[in-house]
PDB file of C-alpha atoms in Angstrom:
ATOM      1  CA  UNK A   1     -18.859  30.485  17.262  1.00 82.00           C
ATOM      2  CA  UNK A   2     -21.677  28.547  19.375  1.00 92.00           C
ATOM      3  CA  UNK A   3     -25.280  27.458  17.670  1.00 93.00           C
ATOM      4  CA  UNK A   4     -27.051  29.571  19.596  1.00 95.00           C
ATOM      5  CA  UNK A   5     -25.186  33.063  19.023  1.00 95.00           C
ATOM      6  CA  UNK A   6     -24.649  32.087  15.848  1.00 95.00           C
ATOM      7  CA  UNK A   7     -28.976  32.079  16.452  1.00 95.00           C
ATOM      8  CA  UNK A   8     -29.418  35.095  18.090  1.00 96.00           C
ATOM      9  CA  UNK A   9     -27.261  37.031  16.167  1.00 95.00           C
ATOM     10  CA  UNK A  10     -29.022  36.062  12.751  1.00 94.00           C
ATOM     11  CA  UNK A  11     -32.369  36.777  14.283  1.00 93.00           C
ATOM     12  CA  UNK A  12     -30.849  40.605  15.834  1.00 95.00           C
ATOM     13  CA  UNK A  13     -29.598  41.054  12.147  1.00 95.00           C
ATOM     14  CA  UNK A  14     -32.543  39.995  10.122  1.00 92.00           C
ATOM     15  CA  UNK A  15     -34.140  42.523  12.297  1.00 93.00           C
ATOM     16  CA  UNK A  16     -37.719  41.171  10.405  1.00 95.00           C
ATOM     17  CA  UNK A  17     -39.438  37.698  10.351  1.00 95.00           C
ATOM     18  CA  UNK A  18     -42.423  37.368   7.910  1.00 95.00           C
ATOM     19  CA  UNK A  19     -43.303  34.173  10.125  1.00 94.00           C
ATOM     20  CA  UNK A  20     -44.002  36.573  13.365  1.00 95.00           C
ATOM     21  CA  UNK A  21     -46.114  39.665  11.814  1.00 96.00           C
ATOM     22  CA  UNK A  22     -48.428  39.244  13.790  1.00 95.00           C
ATOM     23  CA  UNK A  23     -46.976  38.929  17.033  1.00 96.00           C
ATOM     24  CA  UNK A  24     -45.885  41.193  19.571  1.00 97.00           C
ATOM     25  CA  UNK A  25     -44.306  40.628  23.070  1.00 97.00           C
ATOM     26  CA  UNK A  26     -41.079  39.706  24.727  1.00 98.00           C
ATOM     27  CA  UNK A  27     -39.437  36.268  25.386  1.00 97.00           C
ATOM     28  CA  UNK A  28     -36.979  35.655  27.641  1.00 98.00           C
ATOM     29  CA  UNK A  29     -34.177  32.342  26.872  1.00 98.00           C
ATOM     30  CA  UNK A  30     -32.710  31.450  30.584  1.00 98.00           C
ATOM     31  CA  UNK A  31     -30.112  28.722  29.294  1.00 97.00           C
ATOM     32  CA  UNK A  32     -29.374  27.275  33.075  1.00 96.00           C
ATOM     33  CA  UNK A  33     -25.732  25.611  33.208  1.00 94.00           C
ATOM     34  CA  UNK A  34     -24.374  24.857  37.011  1.00 92.00           C
ATOM     35  CA  UNK A  35     -25.014  27.888  38.732  1.00 94.00           C
ATOM     36  CA  UNK A  36     -24.483  30.024  36.119  1.00 95.00           C
ATOM     37  CA  UNK A  37     -27.270  30.630  33.267  1.00 97.00           C
ATOM     38  CA  UNK A  38     -26.736  32.851  30.038  1.00 97.00           C
ATOM     39  CA  UNK A  39     -30.286  35.387  28.967  1.00 98.00           C
ATOM     40  CA  UNK A  40     -31.203  36.010  26.034  1.00 98.00           C
ATOM     41  CA  UNK A  41     -33.723  38.205  25.387  1.00 98.00           C
ATOM     42  CA  UNK A  42     -35.446  38.409  21.969  1.00 97.00           C
ATOM     43  CA  UNK A  43     -38.656  41.857  21.350  1.00 98.00           C
ATOM     44  CA  UNK A  44     -40.665  40.829  19.287  1.00 97.00           C
ATOM     45  CA  UNK A  45     -42.688  43.895  17.488  1.00 98.00           C
ATOM     46  CA  UNK A  46     -45.451  42.641  14.857  1.00 97.00           C
ATOM     47  CA  UNK A  47     -42.333  40.866  13.408  1.00 96.00           C
ATOM     48  CA  UNK A  48     -39.484  42.998  13.904  1.00 97.00           C
ATOM     49  CA  UNK A  49     -36.869  41.988  15.776  1.00 97.00           C
ATOM     50  CA  UNK A  50     -34.146  43.198  18.737  1.00 97.00           C
ATOM     51  CA  UNK A  51     -31.984  40.235  20.271  1.00 97.00           C
ATOM     52  CA  UNK A  52     -30.338  41.173  23.557  1.00 97.00           C
ATOM     53  CA  UNK A  53     -28.333  39.225  26.834  1.00 97.00           C
ATOM     54  CA  UNK A  54     -30.255  40.794  29.388  1.00 94.00           C
ATOM     55  CA  UNK A  55     -31.903  39.361  32.577  1.00 95.00           C
ATOM     56  CA  UNK A  56     -35.248  41.631  32.612  1.00 96.00           C
ATOM     57  CA  UNK A  57     -38.687  40.734  32.965  1.00 97.00           C
ATOM     58  CA  UNK A  58     -40.017  39.454  29.576  1.00 97.00           C
ATOM     59  CA  UNK A  59     -43.961  38.275  28.802  1.00 97.00           C
ATOM     60  CA  UNK A  60     -42.329  34.363  28.738  1.00 97.00           C
ATOM     61  CA  UNK A  61     -39.655  32.935  30.418  1.00 98.00           C
ATOM     62  CA  UNK A  62     -38.455  29.468  28.310  1.00 97.00           C
ATOM     63  CA  UNK A  63     -35.333  28.189  30.368  1.00 97.00           C
ATOM     64  CA  UNK A  64     -33.099  24.870  29.768  1.00 97.00           C
ATOM     65  CA  UNK A  65     -29.958  23.135  28.939  1.00 97.00           C
ATOM     66  CA  UNK A  66     -28.097  25.233  26.808  1.00 96.00           C
ATOM     67  CA  UNK A  67     -26.758  21.733  25.216  1.00 96.00           C
ATOM     68  CA  UNK A  68     -30.525  21.101  24.508  1.00 96.00           C
ATOM     69  CA  UNK A  69     -31.459  24.750  23.128  1.00 96.00           C
ATOM     70  CA  UNK A  70     -28.355  24.457  20.793  1.00 95.00           C
ATOM     71  CA  UNK A  71     -29.657  21.404  19.639  1.00 95.00           C
ATOM     72  CA  UNK A  72     -33.084  23.013  18.749  1.00 94.00           C
ATOM     73  CA  UNK A  73     -31.643  26.034  17.370  1.00 94.00           C
ATOM     74  CA  UNK A  74     -29.559  23.589  14.477  1.00 92.00           C
ATOM     75  CA  UNK A  75     -32.518  21.016  13.736  1.00 91.00           C
ATOM     76  CA  UNK A  76     -31.299  18.279  15.545  1.00 92.00           C
ATOM     77  CA  UNK A  77     -34.136  18.578  18.234  1.00 93.00           C
ATOM     78  CA  UNK A  78     -38.071  19.527  18.427  1.00 92.00           C
ATOM     79  CA  UNK A  79     -38.932  22.562  21.552  1.00 92.00           C
ATOM     80  CA  UNK A  80     -42.289  21.104  21.824  1.00 92.00           C
ATOM     81  CA  UNK A  81     -41.391  18.068  22.272  1.00 92.00           C
ATOM     82  CA  UNK A  82     -38.504  18.970  24.546  1.00 94.00           C
ATOM     83  CA  UNK A  83     -41.141  21.256  26.329  1.00 94.00           C
ATOM     84  CA  UNK A  84     -44.072  18.334  26.192  1.00 94.00           C
ATOM     85  CA  UNK A  85     -41.171  15.764  28.116  1.00 95.00           C
ATOM     86  CA  UNK A  86     -40.415  18.551  30.653  1.00 95.00           C
ATOM     87  CA  UNK A  87     -36.574  18.895  29.000  1.00 96.00           C
ATOM     88  CA  UNK A  88     -38.117  22.679  29.311  1.00 96.00           C
ATOM     89  CA  UNK A  89     -39.980  24.733  31.788  1.00 96.00           C
ATOM     90  CA  UNK A  90     -41.162  27.899  30.331  1.00 96.00           C
ATOM     91  CA  UNK A  91     -44.055  30.703  32.647  1.00 97.00           C
ATOM     92  CA  UNK A  92     -45.820  33.069  30.881  1.00 96.00           C
ATOM     93  CA  UNK A  93     -47.345  33.497  27.973  1.00 94.00           C
ATOM     94  CA  UNK A  94     -47.397  29.587  25.904  1.00 93.00           C
ATOM     95  CA  UNK A  95     -48.981  31.564  22.919  1.00 93.00           C
ATOM     96  CA  UNK A  96     -45.718  33.347  22.407  1.00 95.00           C
ATOM     97  CA  UNK A  97     -43.635  30.211  22.216  1.00 93.00           C
ATOM     98  CA  UNK A  98     -45.578  28.009  20.134  1.00 93.00           C
ATOM     99  CA  UNK A  99     -45.526  31.328  17.717  1.00 94.00           C
ATOM    100  CA  UNK A 100     -42.160  31.508  18.094  1.00 94.00           C
ATOM    101  CA  UNK A 101     -41.234  27.723  17.477  1.00 92.00           C
ATOM    102  CA  UNK A 102     -41.897  28.506  13.949  1.00 91.00           C
ATOM    103  CA  UNK A 103     -38.357  30.109  13.690  1.00 92.00           C
ATOM    104  CA  UNK A 104     -36.623  27.410  14.684  1.00 90.00           C
ATOM    105  CA  UNK A 105     -35.101  25.475  11.748  1.00 86.00           C
ATOM    106  CA  UNK A 106     -36.531  22.146  11.565  1.00 75.00           C
ATOM    107  CA  UNK A 107     -33.894  18.528  10.941  1.00 69.00           C
ATOM    108  CA  UNK A 108     -31.937  18.740   7.764  1.00 64.00           C
ATOM    109  CA  UNK A 109     -34.239  16.093   6.303  1.00 63.00           C
ATOM    110  CA  UNK A 110     -36.878  18.249   6.555  1.00 57.00           C
ATOM    111  CA  UNK A 111     -38.117  19.515   3.162  1.00 57.00           C
ATOM    112  CA  UNK A 112     -39.428  23.158   1.865  1.00 51.00           C
ATOM    113  CA  UNK A 113     -40.032  25.843   4.441  1.00 50.00           C
ATOM    114  CA  UNK A 114     -42.062  25.041   7.750  1.00 49.00           C
ATOM    115  CA  UNK A 115     -44.768  27.063   6.852  1.00 40.00           C
ATOM    116  CA  UNK A 116     -45.864  26.309   3.438  1.00 39.00           C
ATOM    117  CA  UNK A 117     -47.869  23.314   2.977  1.00 34.00           C
ATOM    118  CA  UNK A 118     -47.622  20.923   0.037  1.00 38.00           C
ATOM    119  CA  UNK A 119     -50.403  18.447  -1.061  1.00 40.00           C
ATOM    120  CA  UNK A 120     -50.062  14.972  -2.498  1.00 47.00           C
ATOM    121  CA  UNK A 121     -50.709  14.700  -6.235  1.00 47.00           C
ATOM    122  CA  UNK A 122     -53.208  12.473  -6.992  1.00 45.00           C
TER     123      UNK A 122
END
């Protein structure tokens, strides 16, 4: 199974994500490969998640190639950096992308959950 399918199936199985408890909206991921586009729709209702493969209207649409998105959901690439480089496009509510980006895995070298802040001992 490819990393993208694994990522979305895991989100759907989870059903709830505490990091998105204050988030609601729909985000469609359009993964473009030549003339073919694969769609994933993520519906969020105050942290409750529902995933489907639908090409329908969404609050935010994120477009990129399947290889880059696979790297993002595998923790090898950062979504915001890819966005700033122009390797991804966003239309709609950018705030939704910034909130959802927190659930993408970080690099294998990172320590601890992404939402946890650590203070160095003095």
